[in-house]
Coordinates of C-alpha atoms and ligand atoms in Angstrom, one line a residue:
X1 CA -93.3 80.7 14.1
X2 CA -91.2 77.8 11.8
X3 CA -91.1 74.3 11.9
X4 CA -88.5 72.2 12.5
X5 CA -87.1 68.9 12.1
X6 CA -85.0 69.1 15.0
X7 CA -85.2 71.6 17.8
X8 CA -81.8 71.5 20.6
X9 CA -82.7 73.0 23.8
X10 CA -79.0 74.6 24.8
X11 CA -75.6 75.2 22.9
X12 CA -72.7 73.5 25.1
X13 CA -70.6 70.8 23.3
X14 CA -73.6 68.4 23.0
X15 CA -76.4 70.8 22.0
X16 CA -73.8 72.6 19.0
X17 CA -72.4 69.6 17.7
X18 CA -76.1 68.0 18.0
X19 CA -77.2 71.0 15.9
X20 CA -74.4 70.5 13.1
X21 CA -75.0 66.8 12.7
X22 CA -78.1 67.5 12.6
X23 CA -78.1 70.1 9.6
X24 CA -75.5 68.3 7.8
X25 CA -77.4 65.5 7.7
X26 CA -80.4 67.3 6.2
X27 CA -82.3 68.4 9.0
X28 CA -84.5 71.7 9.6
X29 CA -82.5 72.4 12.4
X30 CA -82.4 74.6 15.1
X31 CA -81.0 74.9 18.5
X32 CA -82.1 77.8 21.9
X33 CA -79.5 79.7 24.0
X34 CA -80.4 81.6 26.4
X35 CA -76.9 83.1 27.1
X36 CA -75.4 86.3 25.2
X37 CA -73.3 84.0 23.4
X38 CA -73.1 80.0 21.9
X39 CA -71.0 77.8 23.4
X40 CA -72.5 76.5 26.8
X41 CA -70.4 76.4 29.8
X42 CA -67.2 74.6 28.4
X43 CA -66.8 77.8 26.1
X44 CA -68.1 80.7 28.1
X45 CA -67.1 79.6 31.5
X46 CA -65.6 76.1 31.9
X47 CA -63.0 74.0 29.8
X48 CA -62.0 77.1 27.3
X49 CA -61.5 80.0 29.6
X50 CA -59.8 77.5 32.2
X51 CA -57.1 76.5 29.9
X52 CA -55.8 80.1 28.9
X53 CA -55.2 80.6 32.4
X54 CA -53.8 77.0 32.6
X55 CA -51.6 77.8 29.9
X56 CA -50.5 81.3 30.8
X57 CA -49.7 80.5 34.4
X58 CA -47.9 77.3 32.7
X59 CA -45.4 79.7 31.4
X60 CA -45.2 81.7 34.1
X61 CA -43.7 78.8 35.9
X62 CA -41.5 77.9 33.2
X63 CA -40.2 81.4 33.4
X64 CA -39.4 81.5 36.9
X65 CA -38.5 77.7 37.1
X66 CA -36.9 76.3 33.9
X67 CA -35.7 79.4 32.1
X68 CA -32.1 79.9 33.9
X69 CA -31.6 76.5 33.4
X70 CA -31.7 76.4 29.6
X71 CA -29.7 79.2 29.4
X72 CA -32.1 81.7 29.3
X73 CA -31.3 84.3 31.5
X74 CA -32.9 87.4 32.4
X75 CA -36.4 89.5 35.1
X76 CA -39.2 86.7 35.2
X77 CA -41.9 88.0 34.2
X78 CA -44.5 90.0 36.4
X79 CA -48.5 89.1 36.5
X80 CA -51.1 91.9 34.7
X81 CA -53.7 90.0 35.9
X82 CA -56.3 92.3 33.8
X83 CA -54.6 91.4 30.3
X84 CA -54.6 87.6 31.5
X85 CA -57.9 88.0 32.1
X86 CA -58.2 90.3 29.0
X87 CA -56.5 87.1 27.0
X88 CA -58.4 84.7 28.3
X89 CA -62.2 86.7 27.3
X90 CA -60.7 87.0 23.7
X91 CA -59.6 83.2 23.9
X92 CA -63.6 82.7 24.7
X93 CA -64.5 85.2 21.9
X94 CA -63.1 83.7 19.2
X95 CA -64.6 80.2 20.1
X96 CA -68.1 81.4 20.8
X97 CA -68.0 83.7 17.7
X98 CA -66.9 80.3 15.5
X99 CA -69.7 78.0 16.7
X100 CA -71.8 81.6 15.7
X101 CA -70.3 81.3 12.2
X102 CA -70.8 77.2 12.1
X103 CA -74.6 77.6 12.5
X104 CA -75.0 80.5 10.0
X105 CA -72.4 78.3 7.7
X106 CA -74.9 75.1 8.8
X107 CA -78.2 77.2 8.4
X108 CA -79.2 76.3 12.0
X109 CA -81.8 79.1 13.5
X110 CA -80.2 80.6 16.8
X111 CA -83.3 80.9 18.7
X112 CA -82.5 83.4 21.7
X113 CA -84.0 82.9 24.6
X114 CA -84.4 80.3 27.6
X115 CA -86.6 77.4 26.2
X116 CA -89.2 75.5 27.7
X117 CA -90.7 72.8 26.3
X118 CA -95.4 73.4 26.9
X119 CA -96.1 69.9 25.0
X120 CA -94.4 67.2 23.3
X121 CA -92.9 68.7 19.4
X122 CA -93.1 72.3 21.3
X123 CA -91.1 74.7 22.0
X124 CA -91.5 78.0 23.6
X125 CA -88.6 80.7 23.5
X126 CA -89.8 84.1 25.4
X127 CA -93.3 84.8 23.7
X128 CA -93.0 82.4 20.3
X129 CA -94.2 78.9 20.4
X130 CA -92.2 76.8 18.1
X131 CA -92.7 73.4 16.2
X132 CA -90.4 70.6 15.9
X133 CA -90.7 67.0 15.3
X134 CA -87.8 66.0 17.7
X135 CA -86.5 68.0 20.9
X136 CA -82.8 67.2 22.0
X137 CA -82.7 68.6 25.6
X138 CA -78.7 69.3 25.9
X139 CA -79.4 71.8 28.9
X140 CA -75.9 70.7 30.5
X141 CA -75.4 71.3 34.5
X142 CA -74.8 73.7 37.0
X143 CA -72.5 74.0 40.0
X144 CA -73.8 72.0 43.2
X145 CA -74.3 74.1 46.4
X146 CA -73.0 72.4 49.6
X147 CA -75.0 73.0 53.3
X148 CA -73.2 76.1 54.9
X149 CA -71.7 77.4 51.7
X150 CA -73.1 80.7 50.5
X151 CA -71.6 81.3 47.0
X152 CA -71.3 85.1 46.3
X153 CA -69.0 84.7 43.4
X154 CA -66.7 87.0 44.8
X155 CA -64.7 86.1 47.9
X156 CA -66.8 82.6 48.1
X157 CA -66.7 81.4 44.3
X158 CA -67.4 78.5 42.0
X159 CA -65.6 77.8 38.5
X160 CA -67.3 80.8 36.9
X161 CA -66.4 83.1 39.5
X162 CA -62.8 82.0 39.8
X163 CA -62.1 82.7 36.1
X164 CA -62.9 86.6 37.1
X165 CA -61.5 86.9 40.1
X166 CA -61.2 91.2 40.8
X167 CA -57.9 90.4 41.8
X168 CA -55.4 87.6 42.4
X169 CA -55.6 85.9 45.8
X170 CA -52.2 85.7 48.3
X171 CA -54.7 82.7 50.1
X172 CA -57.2 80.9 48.3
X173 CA -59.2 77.7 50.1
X174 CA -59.9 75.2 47.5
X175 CA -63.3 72.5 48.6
X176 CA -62.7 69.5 46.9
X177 CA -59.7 68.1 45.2
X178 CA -61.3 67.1 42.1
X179 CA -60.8 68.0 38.2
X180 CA -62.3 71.7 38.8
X181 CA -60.5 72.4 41.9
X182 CA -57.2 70.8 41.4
X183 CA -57.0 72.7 37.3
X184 CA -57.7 76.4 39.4
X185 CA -56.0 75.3 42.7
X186 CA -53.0 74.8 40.0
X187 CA -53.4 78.1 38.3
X188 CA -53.5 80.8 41.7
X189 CA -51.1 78.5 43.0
X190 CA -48.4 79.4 40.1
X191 CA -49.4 82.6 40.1
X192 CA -48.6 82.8 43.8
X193 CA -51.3 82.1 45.9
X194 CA -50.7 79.5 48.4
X195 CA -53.0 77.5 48.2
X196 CA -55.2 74.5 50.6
X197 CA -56.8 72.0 49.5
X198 CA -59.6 70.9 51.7
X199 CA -60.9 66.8 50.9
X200 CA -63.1 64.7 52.0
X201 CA -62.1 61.7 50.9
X202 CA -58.4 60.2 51.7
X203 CA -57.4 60.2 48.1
X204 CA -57.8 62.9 45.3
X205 CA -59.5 62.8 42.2
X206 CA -62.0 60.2 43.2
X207 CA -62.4 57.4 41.2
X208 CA -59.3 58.0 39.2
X209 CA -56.4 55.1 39.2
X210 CA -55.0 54.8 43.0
X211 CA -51.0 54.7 41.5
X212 CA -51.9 57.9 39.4
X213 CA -53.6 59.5 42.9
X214 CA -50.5 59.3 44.4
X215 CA -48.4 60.2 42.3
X216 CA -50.2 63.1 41.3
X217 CA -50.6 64.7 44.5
X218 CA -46.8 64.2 45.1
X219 CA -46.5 66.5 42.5
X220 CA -49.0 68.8 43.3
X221 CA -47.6 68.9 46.9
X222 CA -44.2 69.8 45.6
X223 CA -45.7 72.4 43.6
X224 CA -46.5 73.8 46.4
X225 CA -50.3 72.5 47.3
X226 CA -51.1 71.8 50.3
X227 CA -53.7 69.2 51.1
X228 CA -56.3 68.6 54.1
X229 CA -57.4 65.1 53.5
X230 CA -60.4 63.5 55.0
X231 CA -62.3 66.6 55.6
X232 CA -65.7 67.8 55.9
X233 CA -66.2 71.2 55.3
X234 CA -69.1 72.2 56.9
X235 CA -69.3 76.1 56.4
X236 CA -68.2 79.4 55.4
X237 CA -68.2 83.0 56.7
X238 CA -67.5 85.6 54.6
X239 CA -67.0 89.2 55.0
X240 CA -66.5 91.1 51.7
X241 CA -62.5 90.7 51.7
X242 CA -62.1 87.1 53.3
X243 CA -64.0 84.1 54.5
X244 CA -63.1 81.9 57.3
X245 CA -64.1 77.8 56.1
X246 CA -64.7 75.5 59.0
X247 CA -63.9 71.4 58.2
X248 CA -63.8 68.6 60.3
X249 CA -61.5 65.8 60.2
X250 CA -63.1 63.0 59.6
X251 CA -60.7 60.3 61.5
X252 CA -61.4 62.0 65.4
X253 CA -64.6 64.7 64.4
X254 CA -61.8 67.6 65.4
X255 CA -63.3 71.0 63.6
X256 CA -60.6 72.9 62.1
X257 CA -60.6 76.9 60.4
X258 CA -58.8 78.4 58.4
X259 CA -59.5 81.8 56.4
X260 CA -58.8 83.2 52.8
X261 CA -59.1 85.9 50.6
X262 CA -60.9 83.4 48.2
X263 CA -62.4 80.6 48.6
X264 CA -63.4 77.9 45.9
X265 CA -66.3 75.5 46.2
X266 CA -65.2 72.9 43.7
X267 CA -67.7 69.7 45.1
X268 CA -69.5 68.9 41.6
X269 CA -72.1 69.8 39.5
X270 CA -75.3 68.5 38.8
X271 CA -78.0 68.4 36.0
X272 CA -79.6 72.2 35.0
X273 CA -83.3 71.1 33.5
X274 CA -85.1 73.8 35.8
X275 CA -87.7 75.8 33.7
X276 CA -88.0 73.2 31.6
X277 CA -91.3 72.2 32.3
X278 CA -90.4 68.5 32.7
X279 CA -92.4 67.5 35.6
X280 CA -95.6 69.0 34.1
X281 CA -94.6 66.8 31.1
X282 CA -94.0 63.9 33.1
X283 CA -90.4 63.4 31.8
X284 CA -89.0 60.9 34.1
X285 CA -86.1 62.0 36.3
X286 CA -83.7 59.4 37.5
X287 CA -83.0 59.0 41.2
X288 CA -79.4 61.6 41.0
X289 CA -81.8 64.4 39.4
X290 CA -80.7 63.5 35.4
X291 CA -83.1 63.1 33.0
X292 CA -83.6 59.5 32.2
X293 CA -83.4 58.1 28.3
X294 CA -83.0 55.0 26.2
X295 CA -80.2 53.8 24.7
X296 CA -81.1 56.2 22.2
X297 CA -81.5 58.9 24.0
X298 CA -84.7 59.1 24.1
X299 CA -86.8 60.0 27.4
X300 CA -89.9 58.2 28.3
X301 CA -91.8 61.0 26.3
X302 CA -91.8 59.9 22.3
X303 CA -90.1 62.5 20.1
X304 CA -87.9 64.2 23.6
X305 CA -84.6 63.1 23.7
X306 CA -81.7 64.2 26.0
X307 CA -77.8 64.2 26.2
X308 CA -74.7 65.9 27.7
X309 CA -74.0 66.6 31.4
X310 CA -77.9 66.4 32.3
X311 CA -78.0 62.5 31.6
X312 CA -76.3 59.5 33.1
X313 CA -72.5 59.4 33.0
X314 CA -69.4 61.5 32.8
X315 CA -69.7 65.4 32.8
X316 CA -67.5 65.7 30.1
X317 CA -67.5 67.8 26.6
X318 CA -66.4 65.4 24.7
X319 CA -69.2 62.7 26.0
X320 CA -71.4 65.2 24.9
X321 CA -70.2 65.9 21.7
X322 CA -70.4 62.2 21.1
X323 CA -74.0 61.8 22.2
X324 CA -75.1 65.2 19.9
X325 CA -74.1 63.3 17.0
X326 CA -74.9 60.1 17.7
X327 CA -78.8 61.2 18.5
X328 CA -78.8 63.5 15.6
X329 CA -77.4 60.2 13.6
X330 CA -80.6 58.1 15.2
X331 CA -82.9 61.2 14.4
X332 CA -82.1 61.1 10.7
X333 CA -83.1 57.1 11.0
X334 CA -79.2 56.3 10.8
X335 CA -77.3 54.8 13.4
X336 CA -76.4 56.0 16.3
X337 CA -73.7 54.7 18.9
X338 CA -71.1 55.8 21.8
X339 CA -68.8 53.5 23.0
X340 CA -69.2 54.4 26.7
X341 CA -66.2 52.0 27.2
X342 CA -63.9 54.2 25.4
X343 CA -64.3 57.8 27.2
X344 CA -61.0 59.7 27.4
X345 CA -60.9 62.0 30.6
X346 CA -58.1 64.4 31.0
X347 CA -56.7 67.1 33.5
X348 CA -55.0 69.8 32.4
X349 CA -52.7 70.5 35.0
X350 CA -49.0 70.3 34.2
X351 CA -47.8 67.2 34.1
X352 CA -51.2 66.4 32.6
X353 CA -53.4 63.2 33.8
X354 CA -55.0 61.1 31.6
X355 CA -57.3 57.8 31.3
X356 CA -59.7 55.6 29.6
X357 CA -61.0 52.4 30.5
X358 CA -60.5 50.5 33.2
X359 CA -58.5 50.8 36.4
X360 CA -56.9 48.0 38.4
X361 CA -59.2 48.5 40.9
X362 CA -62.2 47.9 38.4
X363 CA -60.3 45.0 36.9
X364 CA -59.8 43.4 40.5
X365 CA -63.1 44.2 41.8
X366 CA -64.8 42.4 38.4
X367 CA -62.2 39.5 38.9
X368 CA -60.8 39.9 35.6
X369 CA -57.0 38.7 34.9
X370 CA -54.9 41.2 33.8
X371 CA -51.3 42.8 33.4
X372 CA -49.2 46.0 33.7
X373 CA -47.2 47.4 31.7
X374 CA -45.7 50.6 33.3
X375 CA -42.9 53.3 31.9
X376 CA -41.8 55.9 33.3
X377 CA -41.3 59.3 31.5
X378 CA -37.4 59.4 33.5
X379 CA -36.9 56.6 30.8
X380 CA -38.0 59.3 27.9
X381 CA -35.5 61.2 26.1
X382 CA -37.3 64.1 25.1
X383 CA -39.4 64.2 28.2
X384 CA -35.8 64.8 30.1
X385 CA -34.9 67.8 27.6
X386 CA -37.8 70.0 28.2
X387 CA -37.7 68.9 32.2
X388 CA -41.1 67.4 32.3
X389 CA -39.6 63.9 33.4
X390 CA -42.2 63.2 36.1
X391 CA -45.0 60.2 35.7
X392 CA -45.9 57.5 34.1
X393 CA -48.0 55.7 31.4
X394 CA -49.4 52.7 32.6
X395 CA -51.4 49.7 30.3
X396 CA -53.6 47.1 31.4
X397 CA -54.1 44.7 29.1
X398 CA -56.1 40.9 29.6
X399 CA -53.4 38.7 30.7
X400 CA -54.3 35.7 27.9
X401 CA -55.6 37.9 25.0
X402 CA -53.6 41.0 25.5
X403 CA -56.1 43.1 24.4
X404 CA -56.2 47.0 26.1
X405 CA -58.4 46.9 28.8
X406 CA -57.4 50.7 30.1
X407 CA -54.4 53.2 30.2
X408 CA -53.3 55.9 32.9
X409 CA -50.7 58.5 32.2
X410 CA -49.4 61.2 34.5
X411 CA -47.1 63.0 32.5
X412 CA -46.0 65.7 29.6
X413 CA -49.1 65.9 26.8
X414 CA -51.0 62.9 28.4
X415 CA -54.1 64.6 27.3
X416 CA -52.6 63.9 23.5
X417 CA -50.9 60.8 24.5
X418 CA -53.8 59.2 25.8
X419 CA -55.6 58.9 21.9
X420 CA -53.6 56.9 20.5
X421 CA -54.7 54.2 22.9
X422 CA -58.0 54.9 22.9
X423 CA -58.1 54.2 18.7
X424 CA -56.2 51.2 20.0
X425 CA -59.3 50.0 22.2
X426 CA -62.1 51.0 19.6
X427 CA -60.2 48.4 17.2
X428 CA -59.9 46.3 19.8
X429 CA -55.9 46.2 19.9
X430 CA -53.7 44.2 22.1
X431 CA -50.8 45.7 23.8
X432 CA -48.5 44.2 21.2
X433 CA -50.2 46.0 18.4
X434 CA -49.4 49.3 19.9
X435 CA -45.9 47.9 20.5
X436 CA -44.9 46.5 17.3
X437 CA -46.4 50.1 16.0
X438 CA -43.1 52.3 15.3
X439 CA -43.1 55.6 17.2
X440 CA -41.0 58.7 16.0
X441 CA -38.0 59.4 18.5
X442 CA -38.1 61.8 20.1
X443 CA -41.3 61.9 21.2
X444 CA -43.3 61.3 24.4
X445 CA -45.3 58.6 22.7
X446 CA -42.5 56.1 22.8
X447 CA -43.1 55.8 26.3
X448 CA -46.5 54.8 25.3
X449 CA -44.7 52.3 23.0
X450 CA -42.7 51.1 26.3
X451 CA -45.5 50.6 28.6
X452 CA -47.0 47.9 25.6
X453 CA -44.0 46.9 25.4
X454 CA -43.4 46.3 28.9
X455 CA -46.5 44.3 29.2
X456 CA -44.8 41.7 26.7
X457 CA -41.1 41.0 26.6
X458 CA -40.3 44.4 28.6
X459 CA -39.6 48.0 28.0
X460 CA -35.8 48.9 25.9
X461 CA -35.3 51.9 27.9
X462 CA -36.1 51.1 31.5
Ligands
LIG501 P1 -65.6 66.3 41.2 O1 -66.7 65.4 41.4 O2 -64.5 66.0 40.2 O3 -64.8 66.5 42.6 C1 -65.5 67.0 43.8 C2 -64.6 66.6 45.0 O4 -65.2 67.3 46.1 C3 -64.7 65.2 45.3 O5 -63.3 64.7 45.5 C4 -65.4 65.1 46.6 O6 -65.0 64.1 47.5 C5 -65.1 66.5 47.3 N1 -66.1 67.0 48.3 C6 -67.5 66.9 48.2 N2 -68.0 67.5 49.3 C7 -67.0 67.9 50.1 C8 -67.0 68.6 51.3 N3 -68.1 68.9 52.0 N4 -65.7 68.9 51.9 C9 -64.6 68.5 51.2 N5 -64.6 67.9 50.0 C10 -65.8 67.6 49.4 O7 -66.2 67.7 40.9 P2 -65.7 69.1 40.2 O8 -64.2 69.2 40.3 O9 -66.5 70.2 40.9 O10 -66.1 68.9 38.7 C11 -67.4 68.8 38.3 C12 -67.6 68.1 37.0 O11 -67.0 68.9 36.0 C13 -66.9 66.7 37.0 O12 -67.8 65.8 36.5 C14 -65.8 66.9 36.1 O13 -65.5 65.7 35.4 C15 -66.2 68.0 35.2 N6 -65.0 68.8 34.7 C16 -64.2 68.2 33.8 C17 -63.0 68.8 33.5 C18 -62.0 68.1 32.6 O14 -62.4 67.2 31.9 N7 -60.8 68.6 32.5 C19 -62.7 70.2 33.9 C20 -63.7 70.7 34.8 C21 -64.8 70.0 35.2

């Protein structure tokens, strides 16, 4: 048994980065993981594995659609699914083996095992009762099941199960058009599964900018998606080759079927905290199943903090990340702080989507005055080189002050693109700033550079 300053129940993007913050800052540190390897879902089986197969089928259809145009001539190439899949396991390898070589670098104790925690500054990991002064639970979430939906991670499959698929569907059913489904439903589609999209609500990616909605599933549609809108799936029957899903419409109550060779629930996830012993602790739950903290973290137990995808907020790595430091910041009596207000989210589809801060709906519905500024990328010369001319960036900035209020991109890189604005918002920049800033040319930036410009004295290249 050893002591510890600090002990971090999991090893996603919070729990790690928690864990290195924590050591460099001095503290006894170290952090359980059940799983064969660090990392969490993002590495192992969310955000990493995803985006090799992003990126692979991304070339694909570069190959079969872009090539002959730039003069490139010559067989497309053909899928070996097993080496994608091959790529993509060595893509997670090296990442989980780094944050491995970061804690031995760091001096943070892997303690392997599934931790609970028996009292307040304990932790037990299989039969070894450990000490600590503070707990960080970083225990991240887990796919949510939906009534009539029996996941068998073959034919019927969540995000884990879709990265390793036995072979590659001709018909995949995708249940909700959200981040998860829309990044896979992208991926099987390019590499030639058609692909359906069943929705509940009219618009996708809930919650997202209503212009950027639209746009995007124009694209998507083009692509080759096809969406069901306003449906409610309400079950699935699955043999071991195909499943048949039944929805019905919501505008008329209609039930609809359609079948598949794979089928992906995709509905949201929700906080993992089970065997954590929390109830028996009396660690207060909020009403959505996350653990409930303080500004600082920390629950309603003294020395039992929390962060990640099992607290309040975005599911995202990077919020994670953001909390792991900041609590390991508050635990070595610095100061802590996230600037909720300044999130990024991004999908990685191709074009990319990409936003922080407010939308115009937000902004109307809170009654604050604002304006647009809105480029398109057709406007971007570099953009129209590499044929990746679809979308948009799109400021809102406070009509008096002109300071950023939010940004929405569609387009090439928006994942990059959209950093520059957020720096912007954490100094509190108007949209002048950003346009007054010069921008290399040719880059896809400038259109960022337009859009601030547009919501002054207008864009130069519209
Ligand atoms: P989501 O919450 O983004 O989307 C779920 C969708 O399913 C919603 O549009 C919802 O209306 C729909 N839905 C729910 N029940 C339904 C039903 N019975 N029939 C039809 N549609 C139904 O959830 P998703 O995509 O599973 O992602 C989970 C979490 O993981 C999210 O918080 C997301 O932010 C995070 N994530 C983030 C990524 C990124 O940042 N690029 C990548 C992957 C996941």
């Amino acid at each position: 048994m050893a002591n510890y300053d600090v002990i971090i129940i999991g090893s996603g993007p919070g729990g790690y980065v928690c864990a290195i913050r924590c050591a460099q800052l001095g503290l006894k540190t170290a952090c359980v993981e059940g799983r064969e390897t660090l990392g969490g879902t993002c590495l192992n089986v969310g955000c990493i594995p995803s985006k090799a197969l992003l990126h692979s089928s991304h070339m694909l259809h570069e190959a079969e659609h872009n090539f002959a145009a730039m003069g490139l001539k010559g067989k497309s190439p053909s899928v070996d699914w097993k080496q994608m899949l091959s790529y993509k396991d060595d893509t997670i390898a090296t990442n989980t083996k780094g944050i491995e070589f970061l804690f031995k670098k760091n001096k943070i104790d892997w303690l392997k095992g599934w931790g609970s925690i028996p009292a307040p500054g304990k932790v037990k990991v299989g039969d070894e009762v450990h000490e600590a002064k503070h707990i960080v639970i970083a225990s991240g979430s887990e796919t949510s099941s939906l009534p009539g939906v029996e996941v068998d991670e073959k034919v019927v499959v969540t995000s884990t199960g879709a990265l390793e698929l036995g072979k590659l569907p001709k018909k995949m059913v995708v249940i909700g058009a959200g981040v998860i489904g829309l990044e896979l439903g992208s991926v099987y589609s390019r590499l030639g599964a058609e692909v359906t999209v069943i929705e509940y609500l009219d618009a996708i990616t809930p919650g997202m900018d209503g212009e950027v909605q639209k746009t995007f599933q124009r694209i998507l549609k083009k692509q080759g998606l096809t969406f069901v809108m306003g449906a409610a799936v309400q079950k699935t029957d699955a043999t071991k080759t195909k499943a048949k899903v039944t929805y019905t419409l919501r505008k008329d109550d209609s039930e609809h079927q359609i079948e598949a060779d794979t089928v992906l629930v995709a509905t949201g996830r929700k906080p993992f905290v089970d065997g954590l012993g929390l109830d028996a602790l009396g660690v207060k739950l909020t009403d959505r199943g996350q653990v409930a903290v303080d500004d600082q973290w920390q629950t309603n137990i003294k020395g039992i903090h929390a962060i990640g995808d099992c607290i309040t907020g975005p599911m995202l790595a990077h919020k994670a990340e953001d909390e792991g430091m900041a609590v390991a910041e508050v635990l070595a009596g610095k100061h802590g702080h996230v600037n909720y207000g300044v999130i990024p989210s991004v999908i990685y589809t191709h074009p990319e989507v990409a936003s922080v801060g407010q939308t115009e709906q937000q902004l109307k519905d809170s009654g604050r005055a604002y304006k647009t500024g809105k480029f398109s990328f057709m406007g971007n010369g570099r953009a129209k080189a590499n044929f990746a001319a679809d979308g948009f960036v799109k400021i809102l900035a406070d009509k008096e002050t002109d300071r950023i209020l939010g940004a929405h991109i569609i387009g090439p890189s928006a994942g990059e693109l959209i950093h520059e604005i957020c720096v912007a918002m954490e100094f509190g920049a108007s949209a002048q700033d950003l346009a007054l800033t010069c921008h290399a040319h040719p880059t896809y930036s400038e259109a960022v550079r337009e859009a601030a410009l547009a919501c002054g004295d207008g864009p130069i290249h519209a």
